[in-house]
XYZ file of C-alpha atoms in Angstrom:
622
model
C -65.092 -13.053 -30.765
C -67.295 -10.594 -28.895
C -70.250 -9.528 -31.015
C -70.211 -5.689 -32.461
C -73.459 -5.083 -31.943
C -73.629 -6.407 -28.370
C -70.483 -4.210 -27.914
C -72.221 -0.976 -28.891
C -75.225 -1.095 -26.376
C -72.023 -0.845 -23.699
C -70.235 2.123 -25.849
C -71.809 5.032 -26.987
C -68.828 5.604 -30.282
C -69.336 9.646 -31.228
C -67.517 9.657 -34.980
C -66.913 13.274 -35.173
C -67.270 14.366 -38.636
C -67.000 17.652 -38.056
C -63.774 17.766 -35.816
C -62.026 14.745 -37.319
C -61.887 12.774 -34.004
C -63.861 9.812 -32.433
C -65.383 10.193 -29.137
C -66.603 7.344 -26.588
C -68.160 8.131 -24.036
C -69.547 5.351 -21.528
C -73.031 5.481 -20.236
C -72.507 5.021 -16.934
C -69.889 5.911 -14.628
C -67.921 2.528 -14.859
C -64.926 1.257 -12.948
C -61.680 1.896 -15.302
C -61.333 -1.404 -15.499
C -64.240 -2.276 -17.041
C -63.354 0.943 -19.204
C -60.220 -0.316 -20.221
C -61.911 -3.895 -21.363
C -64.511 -2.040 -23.985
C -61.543 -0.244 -25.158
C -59.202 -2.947 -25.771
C -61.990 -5.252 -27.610
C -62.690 -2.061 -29.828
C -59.261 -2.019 -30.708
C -59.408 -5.751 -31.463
C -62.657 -5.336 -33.774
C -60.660 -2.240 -35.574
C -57.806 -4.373 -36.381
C -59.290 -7.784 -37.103
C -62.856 -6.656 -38.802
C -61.783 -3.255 -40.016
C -64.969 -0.732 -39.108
C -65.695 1.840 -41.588
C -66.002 4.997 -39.966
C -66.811 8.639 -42.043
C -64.045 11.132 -40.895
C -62.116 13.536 -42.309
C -58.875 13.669 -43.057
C -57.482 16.080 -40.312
C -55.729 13.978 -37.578
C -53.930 11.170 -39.353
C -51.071 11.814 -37.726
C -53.229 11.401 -34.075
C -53.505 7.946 -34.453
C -49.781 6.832 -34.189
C -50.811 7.563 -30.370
C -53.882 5.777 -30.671
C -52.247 2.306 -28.856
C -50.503 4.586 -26.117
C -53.910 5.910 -25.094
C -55.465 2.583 -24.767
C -52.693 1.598 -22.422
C -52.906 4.353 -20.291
C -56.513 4.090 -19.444
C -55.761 -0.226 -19.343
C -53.036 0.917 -16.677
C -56.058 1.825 -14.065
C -55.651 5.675 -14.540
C -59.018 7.109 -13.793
C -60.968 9.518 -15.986
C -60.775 12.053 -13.608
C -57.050 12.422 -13.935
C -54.730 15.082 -15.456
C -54.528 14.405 -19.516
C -52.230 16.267 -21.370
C -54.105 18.874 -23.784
C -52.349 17.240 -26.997
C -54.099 13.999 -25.804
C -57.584 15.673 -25.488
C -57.637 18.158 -27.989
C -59.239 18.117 -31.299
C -57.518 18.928 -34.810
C -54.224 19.741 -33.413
C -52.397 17.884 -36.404
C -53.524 17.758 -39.753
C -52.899 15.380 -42.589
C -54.078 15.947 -46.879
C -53.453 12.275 -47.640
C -56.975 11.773 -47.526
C -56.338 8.358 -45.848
C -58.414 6.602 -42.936
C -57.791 8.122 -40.206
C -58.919 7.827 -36.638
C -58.386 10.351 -33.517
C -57.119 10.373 -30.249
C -59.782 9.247 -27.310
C -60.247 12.018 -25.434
C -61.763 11.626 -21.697
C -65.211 10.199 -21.360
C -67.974 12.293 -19.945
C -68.280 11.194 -16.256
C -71.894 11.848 -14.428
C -71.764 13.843 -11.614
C -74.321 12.784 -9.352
C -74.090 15.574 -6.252
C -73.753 18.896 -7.653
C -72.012 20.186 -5.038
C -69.317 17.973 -4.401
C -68.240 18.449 -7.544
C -64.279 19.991 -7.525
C -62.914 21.694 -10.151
C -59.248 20.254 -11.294
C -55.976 22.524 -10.645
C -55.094 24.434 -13.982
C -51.558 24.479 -15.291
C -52.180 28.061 -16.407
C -53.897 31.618 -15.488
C -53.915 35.139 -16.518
C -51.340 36.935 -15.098
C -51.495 39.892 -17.523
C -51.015 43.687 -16.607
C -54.759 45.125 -18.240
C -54.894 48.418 -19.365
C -53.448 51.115 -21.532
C -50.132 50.354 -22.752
C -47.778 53.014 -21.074
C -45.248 53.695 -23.745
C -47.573 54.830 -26.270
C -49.250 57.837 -23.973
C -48.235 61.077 -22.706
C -49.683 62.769 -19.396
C -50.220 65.784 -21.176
C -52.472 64.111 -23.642
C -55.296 65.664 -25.336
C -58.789 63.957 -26.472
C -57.525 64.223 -29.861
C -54.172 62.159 -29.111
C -56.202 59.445 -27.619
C -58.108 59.048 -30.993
C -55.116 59.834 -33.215
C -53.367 57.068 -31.737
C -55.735 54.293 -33.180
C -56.982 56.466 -36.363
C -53.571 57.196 -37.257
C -52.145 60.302 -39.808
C -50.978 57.328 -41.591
C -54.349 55.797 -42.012
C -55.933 59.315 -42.644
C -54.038 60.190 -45.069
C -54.401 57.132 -47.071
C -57.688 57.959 -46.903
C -57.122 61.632 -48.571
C -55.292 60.274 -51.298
C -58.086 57.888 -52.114
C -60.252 61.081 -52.115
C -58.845 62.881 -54.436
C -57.895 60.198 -56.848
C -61.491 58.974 -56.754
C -62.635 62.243 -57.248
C -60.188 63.176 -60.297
C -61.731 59.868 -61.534
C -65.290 61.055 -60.814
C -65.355 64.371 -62.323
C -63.425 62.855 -65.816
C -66.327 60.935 -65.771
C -68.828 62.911 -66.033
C -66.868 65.261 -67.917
C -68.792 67.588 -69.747
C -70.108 68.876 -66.680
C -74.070 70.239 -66.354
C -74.445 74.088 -65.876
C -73.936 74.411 -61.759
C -72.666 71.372 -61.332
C -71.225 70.817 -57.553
C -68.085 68.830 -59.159
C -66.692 72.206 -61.281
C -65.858 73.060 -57.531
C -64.334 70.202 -56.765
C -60.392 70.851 -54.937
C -58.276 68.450 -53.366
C -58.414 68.100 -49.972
C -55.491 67.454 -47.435
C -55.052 65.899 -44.034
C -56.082 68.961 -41.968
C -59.495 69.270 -44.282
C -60.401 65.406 -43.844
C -59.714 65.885 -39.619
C -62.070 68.252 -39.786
C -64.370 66.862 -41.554
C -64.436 64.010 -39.469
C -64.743 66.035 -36.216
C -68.390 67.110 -38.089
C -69.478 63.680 -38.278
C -68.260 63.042 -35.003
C -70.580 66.482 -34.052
C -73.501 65.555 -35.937
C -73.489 62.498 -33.184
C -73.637 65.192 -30.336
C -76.160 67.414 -32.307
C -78.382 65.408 -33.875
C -81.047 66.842 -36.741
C -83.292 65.264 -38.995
C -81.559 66.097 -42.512
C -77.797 67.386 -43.289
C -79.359 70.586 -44.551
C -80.851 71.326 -41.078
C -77.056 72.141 -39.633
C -76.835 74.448 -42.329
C -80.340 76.544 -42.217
C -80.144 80.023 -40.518
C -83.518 81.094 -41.634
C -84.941 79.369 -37.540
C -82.803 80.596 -35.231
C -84.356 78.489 -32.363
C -82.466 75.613 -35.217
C -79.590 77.291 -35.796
C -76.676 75.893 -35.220
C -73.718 78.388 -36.525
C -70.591 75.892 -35.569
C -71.227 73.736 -38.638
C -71.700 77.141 -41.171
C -68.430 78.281 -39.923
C -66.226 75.323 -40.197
C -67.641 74.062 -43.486
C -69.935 75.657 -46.611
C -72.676 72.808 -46.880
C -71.644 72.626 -50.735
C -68.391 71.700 -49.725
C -69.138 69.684 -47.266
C -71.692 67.673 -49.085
C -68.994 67.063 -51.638
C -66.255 65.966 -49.884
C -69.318 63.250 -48.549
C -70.126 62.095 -52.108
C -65.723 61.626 -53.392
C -64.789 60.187 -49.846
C -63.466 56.919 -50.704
C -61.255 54.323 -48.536
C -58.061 52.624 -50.198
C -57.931 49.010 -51.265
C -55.496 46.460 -49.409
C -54.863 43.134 -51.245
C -55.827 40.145 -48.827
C -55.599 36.540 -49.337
C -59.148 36.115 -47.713
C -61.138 33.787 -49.867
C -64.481 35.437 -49.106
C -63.505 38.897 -50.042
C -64.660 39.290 -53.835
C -65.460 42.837 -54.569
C -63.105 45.837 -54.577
C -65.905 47.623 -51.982
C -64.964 44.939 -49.486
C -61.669 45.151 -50.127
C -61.749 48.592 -49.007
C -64.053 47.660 -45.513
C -61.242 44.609 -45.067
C -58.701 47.245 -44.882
C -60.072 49.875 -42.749
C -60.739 46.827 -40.368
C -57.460 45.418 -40.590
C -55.861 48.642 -39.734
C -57.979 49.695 -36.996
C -57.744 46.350 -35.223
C -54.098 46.476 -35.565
C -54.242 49.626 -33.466
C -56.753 49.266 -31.281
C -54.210 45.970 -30.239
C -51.216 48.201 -29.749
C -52.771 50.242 -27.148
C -54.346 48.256 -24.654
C -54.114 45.008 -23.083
C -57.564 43.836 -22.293
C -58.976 42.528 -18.778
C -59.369 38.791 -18.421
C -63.038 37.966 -19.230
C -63.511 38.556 -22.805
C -66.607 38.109 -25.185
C -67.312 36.836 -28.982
C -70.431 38.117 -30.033
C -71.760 39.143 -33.603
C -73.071 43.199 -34.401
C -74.710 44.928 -36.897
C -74.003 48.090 -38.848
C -77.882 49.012 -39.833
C -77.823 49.227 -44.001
C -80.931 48.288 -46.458
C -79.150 49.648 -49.868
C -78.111 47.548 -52.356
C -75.248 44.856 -51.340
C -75.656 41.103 -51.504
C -73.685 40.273 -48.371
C -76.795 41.838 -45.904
C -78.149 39.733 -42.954
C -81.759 39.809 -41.690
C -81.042 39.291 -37.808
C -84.254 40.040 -35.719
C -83.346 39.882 -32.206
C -80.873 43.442 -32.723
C -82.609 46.369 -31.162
C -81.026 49.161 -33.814
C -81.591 47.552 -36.418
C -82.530 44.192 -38.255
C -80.443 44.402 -41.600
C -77.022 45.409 -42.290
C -73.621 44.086 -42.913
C -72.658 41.343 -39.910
C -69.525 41.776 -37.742
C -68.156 40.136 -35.566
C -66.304 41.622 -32.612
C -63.709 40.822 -29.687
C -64.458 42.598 -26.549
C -63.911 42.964 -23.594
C -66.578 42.217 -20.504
C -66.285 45.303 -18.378
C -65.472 48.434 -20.493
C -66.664 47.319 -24.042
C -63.880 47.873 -25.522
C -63.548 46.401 -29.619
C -59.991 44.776 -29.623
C -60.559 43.050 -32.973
C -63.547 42.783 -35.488
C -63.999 40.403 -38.585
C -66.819 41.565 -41.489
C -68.778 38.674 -42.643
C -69.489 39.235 -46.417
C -72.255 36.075 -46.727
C -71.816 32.928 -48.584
C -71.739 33.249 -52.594
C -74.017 31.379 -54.977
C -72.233 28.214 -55.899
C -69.736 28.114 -52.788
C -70.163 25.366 -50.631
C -71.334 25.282 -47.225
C -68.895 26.290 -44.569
C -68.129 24.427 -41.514
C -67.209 25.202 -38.104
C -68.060 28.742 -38.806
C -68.413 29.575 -35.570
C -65.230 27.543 -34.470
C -62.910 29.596 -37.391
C -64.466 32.584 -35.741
C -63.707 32.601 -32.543
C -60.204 30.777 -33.475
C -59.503 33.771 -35.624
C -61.067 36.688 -33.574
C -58.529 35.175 -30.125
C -55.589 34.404 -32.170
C -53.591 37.764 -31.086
C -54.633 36.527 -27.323
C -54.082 32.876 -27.004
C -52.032 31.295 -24.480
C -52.487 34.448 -22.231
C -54.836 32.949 -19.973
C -57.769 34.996 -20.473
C -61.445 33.951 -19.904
C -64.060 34.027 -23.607
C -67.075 33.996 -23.020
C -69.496 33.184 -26.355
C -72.983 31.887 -27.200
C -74.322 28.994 -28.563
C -73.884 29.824 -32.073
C -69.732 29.154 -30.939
C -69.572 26.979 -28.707
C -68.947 23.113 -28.976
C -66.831 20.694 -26.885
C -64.112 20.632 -29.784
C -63.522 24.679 -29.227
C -63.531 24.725 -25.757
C -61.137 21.885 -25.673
C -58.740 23.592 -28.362
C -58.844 26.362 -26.211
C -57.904 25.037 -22.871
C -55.167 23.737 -25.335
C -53.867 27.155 -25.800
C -54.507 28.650 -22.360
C -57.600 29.918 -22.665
C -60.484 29.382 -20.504
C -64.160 29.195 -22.060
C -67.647 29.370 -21.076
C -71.165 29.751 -23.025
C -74.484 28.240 -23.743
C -74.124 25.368 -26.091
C -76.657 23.577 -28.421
C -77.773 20.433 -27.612
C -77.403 19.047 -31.343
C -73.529 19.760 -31.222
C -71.579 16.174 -31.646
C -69.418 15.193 -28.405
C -72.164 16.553 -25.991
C -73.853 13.184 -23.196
C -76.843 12.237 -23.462
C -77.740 12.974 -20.049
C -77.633 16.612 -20.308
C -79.444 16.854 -23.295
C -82.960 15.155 -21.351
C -85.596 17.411 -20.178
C -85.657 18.034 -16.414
C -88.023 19.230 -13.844
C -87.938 23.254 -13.787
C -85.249 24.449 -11.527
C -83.346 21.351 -11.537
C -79.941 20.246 -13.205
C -77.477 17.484 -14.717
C -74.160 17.413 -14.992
C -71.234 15.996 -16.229
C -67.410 16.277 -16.556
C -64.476 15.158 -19.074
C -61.244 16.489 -17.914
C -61.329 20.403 -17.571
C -64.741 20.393 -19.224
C -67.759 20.635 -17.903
C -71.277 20.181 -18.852
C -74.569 21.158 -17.150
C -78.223 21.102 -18.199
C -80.539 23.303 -16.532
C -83.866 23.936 -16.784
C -85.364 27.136 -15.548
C -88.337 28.423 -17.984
C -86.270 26.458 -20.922
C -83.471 24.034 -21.462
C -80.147 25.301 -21.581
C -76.942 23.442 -21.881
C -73.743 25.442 -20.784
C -70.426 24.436 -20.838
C -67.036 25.611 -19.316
C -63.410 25.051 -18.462
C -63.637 27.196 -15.411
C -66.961 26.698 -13.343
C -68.060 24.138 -10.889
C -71.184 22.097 -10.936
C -72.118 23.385 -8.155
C -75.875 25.470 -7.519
C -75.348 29.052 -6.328
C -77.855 31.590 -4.724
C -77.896 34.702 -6.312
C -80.585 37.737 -6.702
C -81.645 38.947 -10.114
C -82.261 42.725 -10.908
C -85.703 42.448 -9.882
C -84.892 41.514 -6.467
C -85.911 37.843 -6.620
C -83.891 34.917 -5.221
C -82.576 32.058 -8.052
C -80.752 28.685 -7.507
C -78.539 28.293 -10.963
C -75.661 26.404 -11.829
C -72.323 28.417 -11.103
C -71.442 28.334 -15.605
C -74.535 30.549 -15.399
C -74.006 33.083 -13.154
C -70.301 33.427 -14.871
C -71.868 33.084 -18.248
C -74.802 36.324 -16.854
C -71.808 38.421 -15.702
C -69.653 38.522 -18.551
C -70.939 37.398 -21.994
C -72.175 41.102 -22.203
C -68.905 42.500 -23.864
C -70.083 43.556 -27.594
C -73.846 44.125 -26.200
C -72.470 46.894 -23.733
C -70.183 48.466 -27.211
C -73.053 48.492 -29.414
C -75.188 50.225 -26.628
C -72.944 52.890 -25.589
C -71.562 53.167 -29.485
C -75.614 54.227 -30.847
C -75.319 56.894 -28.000
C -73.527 59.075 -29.681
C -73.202 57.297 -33.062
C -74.884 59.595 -36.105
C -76.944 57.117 -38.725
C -77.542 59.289 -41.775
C -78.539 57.352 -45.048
C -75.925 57.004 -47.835
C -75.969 54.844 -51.176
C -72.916 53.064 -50.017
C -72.811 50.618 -47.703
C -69.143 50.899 -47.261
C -69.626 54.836 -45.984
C -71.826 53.487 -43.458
C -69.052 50.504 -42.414
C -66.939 53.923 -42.086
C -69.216 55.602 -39.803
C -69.927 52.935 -37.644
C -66.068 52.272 -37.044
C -65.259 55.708 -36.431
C -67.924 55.879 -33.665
C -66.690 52.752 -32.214
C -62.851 54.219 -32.125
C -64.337 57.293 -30.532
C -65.648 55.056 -28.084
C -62.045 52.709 -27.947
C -60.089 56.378 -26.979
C -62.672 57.604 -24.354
C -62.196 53.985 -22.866
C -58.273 54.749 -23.356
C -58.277 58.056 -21.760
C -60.177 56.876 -18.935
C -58.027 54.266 -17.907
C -55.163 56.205 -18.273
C -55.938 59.209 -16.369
C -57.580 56.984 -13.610
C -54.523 55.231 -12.945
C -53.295 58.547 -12.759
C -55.193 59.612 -9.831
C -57.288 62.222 -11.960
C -60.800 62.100 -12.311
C -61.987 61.548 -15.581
C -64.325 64.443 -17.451
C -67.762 62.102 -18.842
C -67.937 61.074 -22.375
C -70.277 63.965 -24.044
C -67.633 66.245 -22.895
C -64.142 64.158 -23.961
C -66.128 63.762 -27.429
C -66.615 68.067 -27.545
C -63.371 68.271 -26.647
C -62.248 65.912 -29.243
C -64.618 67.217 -32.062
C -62.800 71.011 -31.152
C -59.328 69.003 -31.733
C -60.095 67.356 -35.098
C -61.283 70.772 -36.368
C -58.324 72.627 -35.330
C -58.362 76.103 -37.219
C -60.034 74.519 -40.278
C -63.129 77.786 -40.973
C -65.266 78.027 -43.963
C -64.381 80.872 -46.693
C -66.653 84.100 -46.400
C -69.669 83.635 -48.395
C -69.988 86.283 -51.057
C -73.453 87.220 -51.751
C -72.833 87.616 -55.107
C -74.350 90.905 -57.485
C -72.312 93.608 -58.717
C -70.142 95.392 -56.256
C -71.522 99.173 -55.401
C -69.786 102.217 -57.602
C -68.786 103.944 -54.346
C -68.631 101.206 -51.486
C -69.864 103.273 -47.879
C -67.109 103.018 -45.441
C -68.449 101.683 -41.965
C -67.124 105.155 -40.724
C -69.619 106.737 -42.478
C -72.866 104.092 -42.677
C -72.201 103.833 -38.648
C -71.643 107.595 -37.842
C -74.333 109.724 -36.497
C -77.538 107.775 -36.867
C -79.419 111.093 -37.443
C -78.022 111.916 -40.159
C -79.258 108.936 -41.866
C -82.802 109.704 -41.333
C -83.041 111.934 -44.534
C -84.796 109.385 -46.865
C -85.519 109.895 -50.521
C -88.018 108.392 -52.872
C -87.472 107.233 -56.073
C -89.529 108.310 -59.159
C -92.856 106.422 -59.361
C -92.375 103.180 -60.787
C -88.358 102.772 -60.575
C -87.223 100.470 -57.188
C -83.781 98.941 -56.220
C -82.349 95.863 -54.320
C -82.673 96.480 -50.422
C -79.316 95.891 -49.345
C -79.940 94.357 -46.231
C -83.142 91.663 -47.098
C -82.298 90.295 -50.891
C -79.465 87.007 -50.800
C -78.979 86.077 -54.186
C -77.071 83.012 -52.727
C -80.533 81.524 -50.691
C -82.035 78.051 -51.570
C -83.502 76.949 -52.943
C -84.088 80.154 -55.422
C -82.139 83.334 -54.395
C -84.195 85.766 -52.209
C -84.482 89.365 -53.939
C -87.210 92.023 -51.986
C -87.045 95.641 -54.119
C -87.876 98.994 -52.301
C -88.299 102.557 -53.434
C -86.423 104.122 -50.740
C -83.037 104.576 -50.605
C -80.718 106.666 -47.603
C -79.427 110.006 -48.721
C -76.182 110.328 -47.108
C -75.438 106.308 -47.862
C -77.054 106.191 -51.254
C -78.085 102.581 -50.731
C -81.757 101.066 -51.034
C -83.337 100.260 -47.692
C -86.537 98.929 -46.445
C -88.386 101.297 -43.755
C -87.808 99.782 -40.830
C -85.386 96.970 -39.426
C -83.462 97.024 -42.604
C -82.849 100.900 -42.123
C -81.779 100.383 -38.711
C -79.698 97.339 -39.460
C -77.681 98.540 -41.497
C -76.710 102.279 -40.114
C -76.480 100.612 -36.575
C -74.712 96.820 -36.540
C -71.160 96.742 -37.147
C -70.928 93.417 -39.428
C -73.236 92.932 -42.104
């Protein structure tokens, strides 16, 4: 009987732990034959000896094929051919008897020792898919505002108001009695043409950007002033619709959601992704890619992530887009691992898995990063008709050994299993890509600076396209205003509103171009669409309070003739009155109130000498 030990300096064995499946991998490019030998005496050792190997339950039912597999590679087939994907993949089948269990072999890793004679093998699958809007769902007569309504719904908005007002009902109860002044006593429902508008003034303060939510409201610098925002909303008003906005609660089966507050972000999410699916159909190179919504209040599920430009703390998400436009097809909120939960594995697998599941077996091209990647996805993937490439870790299980070794700068190592291929390069550090659609072959290409490279063809792919959620979070903070709130869930709002402002310009634009129109840039499409969420929505005239005048002037009369105005009388020493034109008992924050001694004969009104006096005999609206 052939020693074990002698056995394993011949056979590298990978026991997969994490993907339930066992590996080998020879380290050398044998014949088959001598392939087929190693294999058989394994099996022998296996069934004689019994070898104890730590896997999980997963793919029990695998190894009823595990004989069929060894006599297909004892038949002479080389490694190099065509496998079906139910053969190579990894966790298709799963098993909770807990048993022993072994996996399926899947191809070995086969050096390739001239990079460029290296051929890719004929796929059984592509994308074939028509990208772009989806036709039925637009009119050519569409405005801005029906490109946004069309992924945040009346439906969804108007869950939304409801919310509102029963969390405000709830709010004001509770702090029932009320203080003197309080904002709350003025609290009124709001409706679905109220909350569009108020969401076209977020949208605005994006466009017009200021330093403090006061500052749209001051009129005291003109150079500041910016009158739009006084006459669609009273800043009281608006300021409390801001603190009762609240976003309804979905029941989910998710076992990280905990909290009603993410209950509410899971269902704005959930409904947003559902639309942003039913209107387009996305290109074929795709990216997985994690983003930030900037928050440092108080919530336990923050991330500290350094390398983001915005910012380095916030709530995680991670996003589906696509390569060329940016556009956020589906999103997933990470909410951070509890105390006392257990460690969770294949994060990065479930991820992706979950983020492509409404476009598997469509043939499109993902592109991800190392914190992804690992032979077992990439291999489930090509399982589903999916292509894959991205940087990969070199401590990720299933990976040869002769990629992982440092090489001279510039140079590289590859190898292949199947559709999979491997390649470590070394340029100013090691990196270890894999993919299911490049060659191994070296290609000549220029970088922005002008200079000439030599890299692997995975890496000029992987340079082209794994850009998708880094180009939406750039053009998103355009236009995207961060004011500070207490909740972290207002913020979650914010940010997804500003990134469905972006999905619709994206939506218009590809609509109209196919169209033959030209397209009108974003800063305008987003005026256009803040015009269209306000609609006819105007603020209430603004009493300025005081007792109402025993015989009101008619603007006949104030207006008529200035000379006859200029007939001034003093009052008796030591008695003054209100000047009409410079006291605002409604300024903050304490009213204004400027007394004069003079008041106009004809009008019988008190008047400051100069401006005020001409103001008011000579402008039309007060």
């Amino acid at each position: 009987m052939p020693n074990p030990n002698r056995i394993q300096k011949k056979m590298q064995a990978d026991c997969n732990t994490e993907h339930g499946k066992i590996r080998y991998t020879t380290t050398n490019s044998e014949e088959a034959v001598g392939r087929a030998k190693l294999s058989l005496v394994f099996r022998i050792i296996i069934g004689r000896f019994g070898v104890n190997f730590k896997m999980n339950s997963d793919d029990e039912s695998d190894f009823d094929n595990f004989g069929d597999s060894i006599s297909d590679i004892a038949s002479g087939d080389s490694a190099s051919s065509d496998l079906s994907e139910s053969e190579s993949s990894d966790g298709s089948d799963s098993s909770d008897d807990g048993g022993p269990n072994l996996g399926l072999l899947v191809r070995p890793w086969i050096a390739i020792p001239d990079l460029q004679t290296d051929i890719m093998p004929a796929h059984t699958f592509q994308y074939n898919g028509d990208s772009g809007v989806v036709a039925a769902n637009f009119r050519p007569d569409m405005k801005p505002v029906d490109y946004f309504s069309n992924l945040m719904t009346d439906g969804i908005l108007q869950e939304i108001v409801d919310e509102t007002n029963r969390y405000a009902k709830e709010k004001v109860m509770r702090n029932t009695p009320l203080r003197r002044k309080s904002r709350y006593a003025e609290w009124n429902g709001t409706d679905l043409e109220e909350m569009k508008a108020f969401l076209g003034i977020i949208v605005n303060m994006g466009l017009v950007q200021k330093t403090c939510l006061n500052a749209y409201w001051d009129s005291s610098n003109p150079s500041q002033s910016t009158p739009y925002f006084r006459h669609v909303f009273r800043r009281d008003r608006f300021l409390l619709l801001l603190a009762m906005f609240n976003m309804p609660t979905m029941e989910c089966d998710a076992t990280n959601i905990f909290t009603d507050s993410e209950k509410r972000a899971y269902s704005l999410i959930h409904q947003v992704g559902e639309t942003s699916q039913q209107n387009y159909i996305m290109k074929e190179a795709v990216s997985v890619d994690e983003s930030l919504v900037g928050f440092m209040g108080r919530y336990r599920g923050i991330q500290y992530m350094p390398n983001k430009h915005h910012h380095k703390f916030g709530v995680k998400m991670w996003l589906l887009c696509e390569a060329d436009t940016g556009y956020a097809y589906h999103m997933i909120m990470y909410t951070g691992r509890r105390p006392g939960q257990p460690r969770q594995d294949n994060q990065g697998y479930k991820v992706v898995m979950g983020l492509m599941d409404p476009i598997l077996d469509r043939g499109h091209h993902l592109f991800v990063d190392n914190f992804f990647s690992s032979p077992k996805l990439f291999r489930d993937l090509y399982d589903r008709k999916t292509f894959a490439t991205g940087t990969c870790r070199s401590n990720r299980m299933g990976l040869p050994d002769s990629i992982k070794r440092k090489l001279a700068k510039g140079s590289a190592a590859a190898s292949r299993s199947g559709p999979l291929l491997s390649v470590g390069f070394h340029d100013k550090k090691h990196v270890i890509i894999l993919s299911t659609v490049a060659s191994a072959n070296m290609k000549d290409v220029t970088s922005r600076r002008g200079r000439a490279r030599h890299i692997p063809h995975g890496i000029e792919l992987y340079n082209k396209s794994m850009g998708g959620v880094d180009l939406s979070d750039m053009r998103l903070y355009c236009f995207l205003d961060e004011r500070k709130t207490w909740k972290w869930t207002k913020k979650l709002f914010f940010n997804v509103i500003g990134r469905m402002t972006l999905n619709a310009y994206i939506l218009y634009k590809d609509h109209v171009t196919k169209a033959g129109i030209k397209p009108m840039e974003r800063r305008i499409f987003q005026v256009k669409l803040v015009e269209g969420l306000v609609g006819n929505v105007t603020a209430p005239a603004i009493s300025k309070g005081g007792r109402p005048p025993s015989n009101p002037i008619a603007a006949g009369v104030r207006l008529n003739n200035p000379r006859s105005h200029l007939k001034q009388t003093k009052l008796a020493k030591g008695k003054r009155r209100n000047c009409v034109i410079c006291t605002d008992h409604q300024a903050r924050p304490t009213p204004k109130r400027v007394r004069t001694s003079y008041i106009c004969q004809t009008c019988d009104v008190a008047l400051c000498l100069g401006p005020c006096w001409e103001q008011y005999h000579t402008k039309q609206n007060l």
